[in-house]
Coordinates of C-alpha atoms in Angstrom, one line a residue:
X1 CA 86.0 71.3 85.3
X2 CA 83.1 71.0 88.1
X3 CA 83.6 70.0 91.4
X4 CA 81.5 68.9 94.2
X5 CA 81.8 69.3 97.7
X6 CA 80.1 67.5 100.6
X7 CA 80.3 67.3 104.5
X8 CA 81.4 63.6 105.0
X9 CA 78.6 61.8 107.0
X10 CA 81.4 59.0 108.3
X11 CA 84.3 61.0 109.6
X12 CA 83.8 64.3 111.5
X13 CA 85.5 67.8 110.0
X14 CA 86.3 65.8 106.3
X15 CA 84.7 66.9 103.1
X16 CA 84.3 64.5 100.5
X17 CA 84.7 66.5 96.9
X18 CA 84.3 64.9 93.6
X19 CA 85.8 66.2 90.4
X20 CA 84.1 65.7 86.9
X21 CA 87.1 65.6 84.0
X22 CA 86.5 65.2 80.5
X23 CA 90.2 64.5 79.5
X24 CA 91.7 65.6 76.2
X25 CA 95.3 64.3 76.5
X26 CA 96.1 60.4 77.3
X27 CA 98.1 61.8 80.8
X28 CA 96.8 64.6 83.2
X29 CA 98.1 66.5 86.0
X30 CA 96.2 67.8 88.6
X31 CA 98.4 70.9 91.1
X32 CA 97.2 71.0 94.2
X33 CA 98.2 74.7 95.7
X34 CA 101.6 74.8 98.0
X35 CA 100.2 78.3 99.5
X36 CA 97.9 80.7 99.3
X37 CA 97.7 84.6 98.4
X38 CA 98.0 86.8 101.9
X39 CA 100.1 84.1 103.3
X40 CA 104.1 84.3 101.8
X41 CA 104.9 80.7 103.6
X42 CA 104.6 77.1 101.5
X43 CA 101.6 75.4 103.6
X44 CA 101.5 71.9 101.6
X45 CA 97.8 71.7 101.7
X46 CA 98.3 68.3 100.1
X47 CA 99.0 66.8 103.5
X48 CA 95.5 66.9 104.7
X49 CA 94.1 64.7 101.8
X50 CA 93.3 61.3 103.4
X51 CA 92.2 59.5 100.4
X52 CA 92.5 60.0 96.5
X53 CA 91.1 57.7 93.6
X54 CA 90.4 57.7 90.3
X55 CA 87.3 56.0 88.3
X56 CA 86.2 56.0 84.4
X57 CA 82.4 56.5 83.5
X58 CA 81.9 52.9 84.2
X59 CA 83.1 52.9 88.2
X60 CA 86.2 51.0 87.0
X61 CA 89.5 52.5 88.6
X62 CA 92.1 54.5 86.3
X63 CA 95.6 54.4 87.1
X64 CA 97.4 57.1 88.7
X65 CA 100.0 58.5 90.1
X66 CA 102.0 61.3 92.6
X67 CA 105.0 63.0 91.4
X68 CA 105.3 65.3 93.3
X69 CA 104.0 66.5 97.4
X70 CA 100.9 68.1 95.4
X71 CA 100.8 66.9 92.2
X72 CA 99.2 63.7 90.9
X73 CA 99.9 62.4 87.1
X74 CA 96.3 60.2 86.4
X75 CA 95.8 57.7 83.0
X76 CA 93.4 59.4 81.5
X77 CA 93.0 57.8 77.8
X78 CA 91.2 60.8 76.8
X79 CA 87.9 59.7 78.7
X80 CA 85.7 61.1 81.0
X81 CA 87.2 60.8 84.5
X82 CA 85.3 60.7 88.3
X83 CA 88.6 62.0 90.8
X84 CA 87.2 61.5 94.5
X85 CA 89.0 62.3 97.3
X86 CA 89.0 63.5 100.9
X87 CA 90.1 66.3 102.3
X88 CA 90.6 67.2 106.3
X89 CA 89.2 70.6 107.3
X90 CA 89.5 71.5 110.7
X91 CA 91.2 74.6 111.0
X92 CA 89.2 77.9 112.4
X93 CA 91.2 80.5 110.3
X94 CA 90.9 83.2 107.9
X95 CA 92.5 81.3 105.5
X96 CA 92.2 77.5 106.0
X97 CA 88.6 75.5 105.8
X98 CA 86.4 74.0 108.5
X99 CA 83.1 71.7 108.4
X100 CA 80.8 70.2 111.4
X101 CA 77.4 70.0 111.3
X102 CA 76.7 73.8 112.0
X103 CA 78.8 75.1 109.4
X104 CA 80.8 74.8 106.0
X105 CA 83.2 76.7 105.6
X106 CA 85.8 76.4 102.6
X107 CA 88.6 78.4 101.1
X108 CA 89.0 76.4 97.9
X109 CA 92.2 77.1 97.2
X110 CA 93.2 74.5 100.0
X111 CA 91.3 71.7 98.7
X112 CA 90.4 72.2 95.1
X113 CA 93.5 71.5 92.3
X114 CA 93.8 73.0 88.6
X115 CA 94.6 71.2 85.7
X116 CA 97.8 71.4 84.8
X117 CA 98.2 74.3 81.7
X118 CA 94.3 75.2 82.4
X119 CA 94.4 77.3 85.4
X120 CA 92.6 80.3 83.4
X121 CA 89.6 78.1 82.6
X122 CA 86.7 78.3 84.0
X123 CA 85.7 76.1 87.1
X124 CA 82.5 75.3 88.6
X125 CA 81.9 74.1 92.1
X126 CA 78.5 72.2 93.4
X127 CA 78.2 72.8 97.2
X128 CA 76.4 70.3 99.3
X129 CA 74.5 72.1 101.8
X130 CA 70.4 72.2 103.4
X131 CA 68.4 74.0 100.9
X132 CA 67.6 76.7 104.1
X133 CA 71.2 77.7 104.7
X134 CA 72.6 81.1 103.6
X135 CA 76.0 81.6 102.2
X136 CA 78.5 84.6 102.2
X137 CA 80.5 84.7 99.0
X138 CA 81.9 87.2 96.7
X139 CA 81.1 84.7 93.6
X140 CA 77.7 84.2 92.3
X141 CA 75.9 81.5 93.7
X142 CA 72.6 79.6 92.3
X143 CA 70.5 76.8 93.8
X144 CA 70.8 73.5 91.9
X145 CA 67.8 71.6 91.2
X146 CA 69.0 68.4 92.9
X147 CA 69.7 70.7 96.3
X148 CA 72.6 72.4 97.5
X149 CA 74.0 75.5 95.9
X150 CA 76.4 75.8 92.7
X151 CA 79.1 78.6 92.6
X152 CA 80.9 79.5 89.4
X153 CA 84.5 81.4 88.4
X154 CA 85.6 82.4 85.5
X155 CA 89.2 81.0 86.7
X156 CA 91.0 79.0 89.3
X157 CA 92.8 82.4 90.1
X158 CA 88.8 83.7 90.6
X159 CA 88.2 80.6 92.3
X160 CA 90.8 80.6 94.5
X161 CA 90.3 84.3 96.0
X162 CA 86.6 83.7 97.0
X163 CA 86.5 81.7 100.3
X164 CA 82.7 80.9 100.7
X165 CA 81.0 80.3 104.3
X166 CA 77.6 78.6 104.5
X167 CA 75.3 78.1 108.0
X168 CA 71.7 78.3 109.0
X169 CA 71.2 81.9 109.3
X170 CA 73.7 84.9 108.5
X171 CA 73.5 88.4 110.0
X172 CA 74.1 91.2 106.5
X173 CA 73.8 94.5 106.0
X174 CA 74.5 96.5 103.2
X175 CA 75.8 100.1 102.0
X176 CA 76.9 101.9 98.8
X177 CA 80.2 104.1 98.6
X178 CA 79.9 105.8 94.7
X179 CA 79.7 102.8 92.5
X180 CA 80.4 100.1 94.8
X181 CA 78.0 97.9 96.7
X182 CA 79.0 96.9 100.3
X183 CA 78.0 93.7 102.1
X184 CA 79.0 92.7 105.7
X185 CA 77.8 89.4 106.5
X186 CA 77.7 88.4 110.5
X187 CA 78.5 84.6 111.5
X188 CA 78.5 83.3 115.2
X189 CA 76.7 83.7 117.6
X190 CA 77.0 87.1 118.2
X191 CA 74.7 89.9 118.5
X192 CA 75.8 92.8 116.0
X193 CA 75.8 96.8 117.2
X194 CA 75.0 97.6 113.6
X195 CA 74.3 101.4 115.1
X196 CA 78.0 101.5 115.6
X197 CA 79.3 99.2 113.1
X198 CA 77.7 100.1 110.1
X199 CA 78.1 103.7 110.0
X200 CA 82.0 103.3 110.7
X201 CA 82.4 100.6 108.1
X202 CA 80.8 103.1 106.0
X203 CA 83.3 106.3 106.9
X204 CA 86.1 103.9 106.6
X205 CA 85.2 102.8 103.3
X206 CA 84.6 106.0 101.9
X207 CA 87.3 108.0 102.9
X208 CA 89.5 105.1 101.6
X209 CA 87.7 105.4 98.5
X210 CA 88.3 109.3 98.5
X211 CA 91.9 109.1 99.4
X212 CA 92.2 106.2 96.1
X213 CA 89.8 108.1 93.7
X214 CA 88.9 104.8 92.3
X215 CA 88.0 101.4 93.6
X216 CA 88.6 98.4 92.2
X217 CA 85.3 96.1 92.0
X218 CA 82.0 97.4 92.0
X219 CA 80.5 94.3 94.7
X220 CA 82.8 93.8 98.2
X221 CA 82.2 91.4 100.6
X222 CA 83.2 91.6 104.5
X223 CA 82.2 88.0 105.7
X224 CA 82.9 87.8 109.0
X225 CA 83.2 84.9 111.7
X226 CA 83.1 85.9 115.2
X227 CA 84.4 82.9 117.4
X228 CA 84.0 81.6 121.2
X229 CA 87.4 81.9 121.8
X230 CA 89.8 84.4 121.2
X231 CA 90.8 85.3 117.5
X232 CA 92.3 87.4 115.3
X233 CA 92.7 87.3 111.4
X234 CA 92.4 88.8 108.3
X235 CA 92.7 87.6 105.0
X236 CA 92.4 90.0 101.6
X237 CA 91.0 88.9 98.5
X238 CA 90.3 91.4 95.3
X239 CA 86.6 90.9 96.3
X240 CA 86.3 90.3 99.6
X241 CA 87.6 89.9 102.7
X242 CA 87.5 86.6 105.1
X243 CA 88.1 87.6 109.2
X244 CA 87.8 85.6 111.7
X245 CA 87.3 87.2 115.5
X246 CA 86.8 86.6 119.2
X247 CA 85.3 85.6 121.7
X248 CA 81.3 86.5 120.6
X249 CA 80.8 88.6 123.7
X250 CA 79.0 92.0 122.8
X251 CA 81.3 94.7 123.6
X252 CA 84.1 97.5 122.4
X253 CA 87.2 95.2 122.5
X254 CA 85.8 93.3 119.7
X255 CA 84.2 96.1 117.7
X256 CA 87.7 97.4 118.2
X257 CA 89.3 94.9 116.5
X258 CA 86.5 94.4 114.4
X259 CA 87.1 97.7 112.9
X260 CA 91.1 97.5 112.8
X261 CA 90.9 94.4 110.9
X262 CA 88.5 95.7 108.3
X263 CA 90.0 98.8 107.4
X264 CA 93.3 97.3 106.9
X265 CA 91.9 94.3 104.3
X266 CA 89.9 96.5 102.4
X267 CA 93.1 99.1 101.9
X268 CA 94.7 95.3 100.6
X269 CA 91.4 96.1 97.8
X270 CA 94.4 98.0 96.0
X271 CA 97.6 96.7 97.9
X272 CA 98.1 93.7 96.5
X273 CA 95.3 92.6 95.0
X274 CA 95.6 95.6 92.5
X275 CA 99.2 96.9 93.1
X276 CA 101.0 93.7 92.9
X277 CA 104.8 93.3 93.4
X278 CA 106.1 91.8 89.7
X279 CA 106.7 88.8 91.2
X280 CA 103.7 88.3 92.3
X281 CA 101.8 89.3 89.3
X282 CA 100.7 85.7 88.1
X283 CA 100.6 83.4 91.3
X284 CA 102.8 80.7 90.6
X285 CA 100.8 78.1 93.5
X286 CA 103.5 75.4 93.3
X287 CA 107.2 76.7 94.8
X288 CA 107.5 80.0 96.3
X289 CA 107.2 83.5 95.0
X290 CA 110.1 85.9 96.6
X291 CA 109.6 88.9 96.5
X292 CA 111.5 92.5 98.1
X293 CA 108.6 94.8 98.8
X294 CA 106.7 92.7 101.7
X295 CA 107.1 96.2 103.8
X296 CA 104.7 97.7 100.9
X297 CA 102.2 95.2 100.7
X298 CA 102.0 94.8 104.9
X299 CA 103.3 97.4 106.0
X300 CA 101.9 100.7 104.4
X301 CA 98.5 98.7 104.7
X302 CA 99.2 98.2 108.5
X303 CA 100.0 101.8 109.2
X304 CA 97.4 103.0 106.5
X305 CA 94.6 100.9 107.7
X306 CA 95.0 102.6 111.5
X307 CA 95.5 106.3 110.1
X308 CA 92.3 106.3 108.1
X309 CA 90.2 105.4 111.0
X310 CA 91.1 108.1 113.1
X311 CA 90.9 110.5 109.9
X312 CA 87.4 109.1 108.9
X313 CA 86.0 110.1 112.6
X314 CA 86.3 106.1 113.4
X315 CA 88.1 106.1 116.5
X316 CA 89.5 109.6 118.9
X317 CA 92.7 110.4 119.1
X318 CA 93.6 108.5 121.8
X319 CA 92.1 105.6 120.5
X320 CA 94.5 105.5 117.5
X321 CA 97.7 107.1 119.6
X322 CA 97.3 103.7 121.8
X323 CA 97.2 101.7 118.5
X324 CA 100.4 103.5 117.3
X325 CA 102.3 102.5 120.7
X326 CA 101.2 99.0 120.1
X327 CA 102.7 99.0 116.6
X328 CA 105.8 100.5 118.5
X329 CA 106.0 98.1 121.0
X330 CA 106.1 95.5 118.9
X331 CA 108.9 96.7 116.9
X332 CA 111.3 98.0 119.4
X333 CA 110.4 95.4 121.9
X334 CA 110.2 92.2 120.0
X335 CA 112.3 92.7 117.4
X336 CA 114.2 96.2 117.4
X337 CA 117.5 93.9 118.1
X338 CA 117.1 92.3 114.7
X339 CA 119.8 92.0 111.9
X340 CA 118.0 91.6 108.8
X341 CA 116.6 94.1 106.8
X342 CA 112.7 94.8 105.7
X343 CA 114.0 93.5 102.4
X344 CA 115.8 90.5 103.6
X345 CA 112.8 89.6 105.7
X346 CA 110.7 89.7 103.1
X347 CA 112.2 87.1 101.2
X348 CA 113.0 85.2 104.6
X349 CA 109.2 85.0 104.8
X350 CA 109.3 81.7 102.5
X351 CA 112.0 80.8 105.0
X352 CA 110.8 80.6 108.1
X353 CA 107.3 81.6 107.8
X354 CA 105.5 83.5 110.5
X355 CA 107.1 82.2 113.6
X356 CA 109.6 83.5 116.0
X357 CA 112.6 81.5 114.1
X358 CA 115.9 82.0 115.0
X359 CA 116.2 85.3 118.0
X360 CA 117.0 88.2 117.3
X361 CA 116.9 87.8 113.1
X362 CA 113.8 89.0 111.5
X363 CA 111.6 91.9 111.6
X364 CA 108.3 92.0 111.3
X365 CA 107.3 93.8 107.7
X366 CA 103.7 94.6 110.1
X367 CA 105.4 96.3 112.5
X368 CA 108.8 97.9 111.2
X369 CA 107.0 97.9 107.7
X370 CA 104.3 100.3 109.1
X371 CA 106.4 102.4 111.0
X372 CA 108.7 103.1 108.0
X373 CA 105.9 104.2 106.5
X374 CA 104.9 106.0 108.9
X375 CA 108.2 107.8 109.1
X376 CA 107.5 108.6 105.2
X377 CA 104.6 110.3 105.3
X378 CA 105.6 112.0 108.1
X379 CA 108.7 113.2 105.4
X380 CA 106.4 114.3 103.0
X381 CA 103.3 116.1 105.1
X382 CA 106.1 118.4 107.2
X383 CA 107.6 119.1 104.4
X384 CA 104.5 120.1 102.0
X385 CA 102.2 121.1 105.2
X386 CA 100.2 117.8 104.7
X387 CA 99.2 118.9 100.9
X388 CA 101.0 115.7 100.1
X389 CA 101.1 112.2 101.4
X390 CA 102.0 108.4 101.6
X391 CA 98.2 108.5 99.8
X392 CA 100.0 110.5 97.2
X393 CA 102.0 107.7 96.5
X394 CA 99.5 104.9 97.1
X395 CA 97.4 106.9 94.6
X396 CA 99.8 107.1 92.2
X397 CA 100.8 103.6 92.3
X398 CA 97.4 102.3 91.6
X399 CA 97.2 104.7 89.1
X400 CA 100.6 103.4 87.3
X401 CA 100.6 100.1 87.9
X402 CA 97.5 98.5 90.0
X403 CA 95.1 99.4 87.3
X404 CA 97.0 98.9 84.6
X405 CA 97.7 95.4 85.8
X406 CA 101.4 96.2 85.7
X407 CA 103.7 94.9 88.3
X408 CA 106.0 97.2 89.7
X409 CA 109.1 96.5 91.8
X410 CA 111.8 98.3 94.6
X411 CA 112.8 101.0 92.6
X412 CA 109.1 101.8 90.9
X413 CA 108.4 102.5 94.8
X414 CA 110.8 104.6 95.1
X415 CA 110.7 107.0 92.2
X416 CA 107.3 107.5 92.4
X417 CA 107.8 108.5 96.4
X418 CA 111.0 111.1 95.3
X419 CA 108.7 112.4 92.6
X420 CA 105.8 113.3 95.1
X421 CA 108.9 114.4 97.9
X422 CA 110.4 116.5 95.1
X423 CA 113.8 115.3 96.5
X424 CA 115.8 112.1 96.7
X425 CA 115.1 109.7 99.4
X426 CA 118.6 107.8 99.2
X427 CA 118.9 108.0 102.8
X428 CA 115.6 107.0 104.2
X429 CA 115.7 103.5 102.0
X430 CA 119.4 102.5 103.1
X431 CA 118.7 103.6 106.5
X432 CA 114.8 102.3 107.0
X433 CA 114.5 99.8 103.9
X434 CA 118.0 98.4 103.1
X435 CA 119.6 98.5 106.4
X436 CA 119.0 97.6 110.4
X437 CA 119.9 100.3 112.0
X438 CA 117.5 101.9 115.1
X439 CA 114.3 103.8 113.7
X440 CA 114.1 105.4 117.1
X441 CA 115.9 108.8 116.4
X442 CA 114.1 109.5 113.3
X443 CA 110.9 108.3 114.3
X444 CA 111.1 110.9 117.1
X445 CA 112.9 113.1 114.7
X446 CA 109.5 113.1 112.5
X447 CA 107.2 113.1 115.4
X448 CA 108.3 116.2 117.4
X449 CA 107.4 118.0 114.4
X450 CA 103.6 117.1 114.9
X451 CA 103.4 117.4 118.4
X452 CA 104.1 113.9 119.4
X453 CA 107.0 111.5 120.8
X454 CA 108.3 108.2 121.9
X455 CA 108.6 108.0 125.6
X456 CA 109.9 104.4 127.2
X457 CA 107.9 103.6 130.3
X458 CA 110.5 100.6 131.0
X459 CA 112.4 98.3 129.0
X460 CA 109.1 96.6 127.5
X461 CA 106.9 99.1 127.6
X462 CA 106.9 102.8 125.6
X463 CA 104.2 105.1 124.3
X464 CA 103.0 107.5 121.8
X465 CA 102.3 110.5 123.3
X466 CA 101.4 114.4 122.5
X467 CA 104.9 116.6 124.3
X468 CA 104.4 118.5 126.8
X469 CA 105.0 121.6 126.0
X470 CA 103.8 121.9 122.5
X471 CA 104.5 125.0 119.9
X472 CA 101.3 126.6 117.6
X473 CA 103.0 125.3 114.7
X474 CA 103.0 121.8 116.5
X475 CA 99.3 121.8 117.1
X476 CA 98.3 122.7 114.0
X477 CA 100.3 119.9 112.6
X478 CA 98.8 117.5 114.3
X479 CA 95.5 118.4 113.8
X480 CA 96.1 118.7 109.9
X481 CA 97.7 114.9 110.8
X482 CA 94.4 113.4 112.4
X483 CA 92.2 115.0 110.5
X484 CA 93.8 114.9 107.1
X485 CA 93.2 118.4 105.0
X486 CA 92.1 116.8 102.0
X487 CA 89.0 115.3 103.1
X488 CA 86.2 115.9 100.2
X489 CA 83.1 114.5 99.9
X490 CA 82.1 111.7 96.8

């Protein structure tokens, strides 16, 4: 199938995309996607389609039609088929698609459908774009010789996990971890500190690698879009990573969050895109996919992808203790008073997507998800003096499943953490995972024991801080805790 897309010169923020379809069946379907990997909600990407036709070879229109929100059923007579349509893209996001007359930004799995029964085939897409721009993918890319640029998958599931971003001029820099090559590409108008920012994405990236033993891909792409206004998102793909930031002013606060963000997709590089929940193993892009283990894929990565930056040599102590209390606050704050469990809200995700919903009814599987497993590795390093770890299990999970391309579920979580804790954790997962009951008492139960606790400031505020009156044994643990004993170099 080949596609082209085009930045419509009549209506502002439209592409116009063309599909070439040499039918072999008299009927064809075409699925649109409902939703996209990274985000568990239907979004019904269907609705911003403004016009769809159908022409044979000739210009003559074929009949067609919709039977479904995001499926269209087209007369195709076995013939070579011309599908145009339009397709409104005005959303600023990590994982939605924007065009003006700056820049081109598209994450095809909006805007691009599959053939029906021919999703594994491969798909090529023709971009539309000044011969002088540049262009931050993860898929290769090739000029064609009538202009623009022409990208190529060997699937829609390839296709689909490798948003591309094209302007005039794109800010990259490079590094190699082991095998793997390492691009950051830079758009906005904003000035990089690549004296601070490349040498941290590099610690991050290697320790991550370190802690794994393995990485998935041998090429990774950060592209990065720094906004004017204020912005925050992250979306993984098994290649890349899309994140969108602001405002562009030159500073910490963004370099913070510039680094935050990073750390966390590229630990998504095995959790999820690797390590995938059964469910989720073969996207189904049509209804949604439930799934239990939501706290697993978000939250280990949440609480994993702070840890390693103060373990790397990232960020100081501090630093990280005030991202911790943030994490905190936004548990036992905003939605400590919950009833559902991690699991339940996991599945509730599909329900009511990523909004507040009804009070006082979800939890976050960020926030509680990260401080759960938090409280687990906290279980395991007291109790084998940091020798073991959540990476232990994170390790062995890739190991078992992620690479083998097997999907695991609940249970395979939990064996795999009782065999590393030597012990069974019965209690832990009906208290943190299956239940709703307050984390507070264990969390401080865990902390004390590496010189640290939970300290309310007021009813809305709290913090993560060293005790007071700390023992040896404390001190040591918390050093072994921020600097992580296993560190070796690649």
């Amino acid at each position: 199938m080949d596609f082209k897309i085009s930045k419509s010169n009549q209506q502002k923020h439209f592409f116009e995309i063309e599909l070439r379809l040499k039918a072999e069946a008299d009927i064809v379907e075409l699925q649109l996607p409902a939703w996209r990997p990274g985000r568990y909600e239907l979004q019904n990407f269907s609705k911003n389609i403004q016009t769809f036709t159908v022409f044979d070879k000739k210009g003559l229109k074929v009949k067609f039609r919709k039977i479904t929100k995001d499926k269209w059923e087209i007369m195709a007579k076995k013939q070579e088929l011309f599908i145009k349509y339009s397709y409104y893209s005005i959303k600023t996001d990590a994982g939605n698609s924007y065009v003006d007359d700056s820049i081109f930004y598209v994450n095809f799995v909006n805007c691009i459908p599959y053939q029906v029964g021919k999703i594994e085939t491969p798909v090529s897409v023709s971009i539309d774009i000044p011969s002088d721009w540049s262009i931050a993918c993860a898929l290769k890319f090739k000029k064609n010789k009538k202009g623009g640029q022409r990208v190529q998958a060997k699937s829609f599931y390839e296709l689909y996990d490798s948003p591309l971003i094209a302007c005039p001029t794109i800010d990259t820099k490079e590094y190699k971890i082991d095998k793997t090559q390492f691009k950051i590409s830079v758009v906005g108008n904003y000035n990089a500190n690549w004296p601070k920012i490349l040498p941290a994405f590099e610690a991050f990236s290697k320790f991550q690698i370190m802690k794994m033993e393995d990485f998935p891909v041998q090429d990774y792409s950060f592209i990065i879009w720094v906004l004017p206004t204020a912005f925050y998102h992250g979306v993984e793909h098994c290649s890349s990573t899309m994140i969108v930031l602001g405002p562009d002013i030159e500073g910490d606060t963004l370099i913070a969050d510039l680094l935050g963000v990073s750390s966390h997709e590229l630990f998504h590089a095995w959790n999820i895109c690797k390590i995938r929940p059964k469910e989720l193993l073969k996207y189904d892009y049509t209804k949604e996919n439930y799934f239990e283990t939501g706290f697993i894929v978000e939250g280990v990565t949440t609480y994993l992808g702070d840890l390693i930056l103060v373990q790397s040599g990232v960020i100081s102590k501090d630093e990280y203790l005030k991202e911790l209390s943030t994490v905190c606050i936004r548990h036992f704050v905003n939605d400590g008073k919950a009833s559902q469990s991690l699991v339940e809200s996991s599945i509730d995700l599909w329900v009511d997507g990523y909004g507040m919903g009804v009070p006082n009814k979800k939890v976050s599987i960020y926030h509680k998800g990260a401080l759960v497993a938090f409280i687990l590795d906290l279980m395991i390093r007291n109790k084998f003096n940091h020798e073991r770890s959540l990476y232990t299990i994170m390790k062995e999970m890739w190991f078992n499943f992620g690479k083998k391309g097997v999907g695991y579920q609940l249970n395979d979580y939990k064996l795999i953490a009782e065999s590393i804790f030597e012990g069974d954790l019965d209690e832990y997962f009906e208290k943190c995972i299956f239940g709703n009951d307050s984390l507070e008492s264990l969390l401080n139960q865990e902390l004390n024991k590496i010189g640290l606790e939970l300290v309310w400031k007021n009813e809305a505020s709290l913090v993560v801080s060293e005790l007071e009156k700390q023992k040896k044994i404390q001190k040591n643990n918390l050093a072994k805790f921020l600097t992580d004993n296993e560190i070796v170099t690649i």
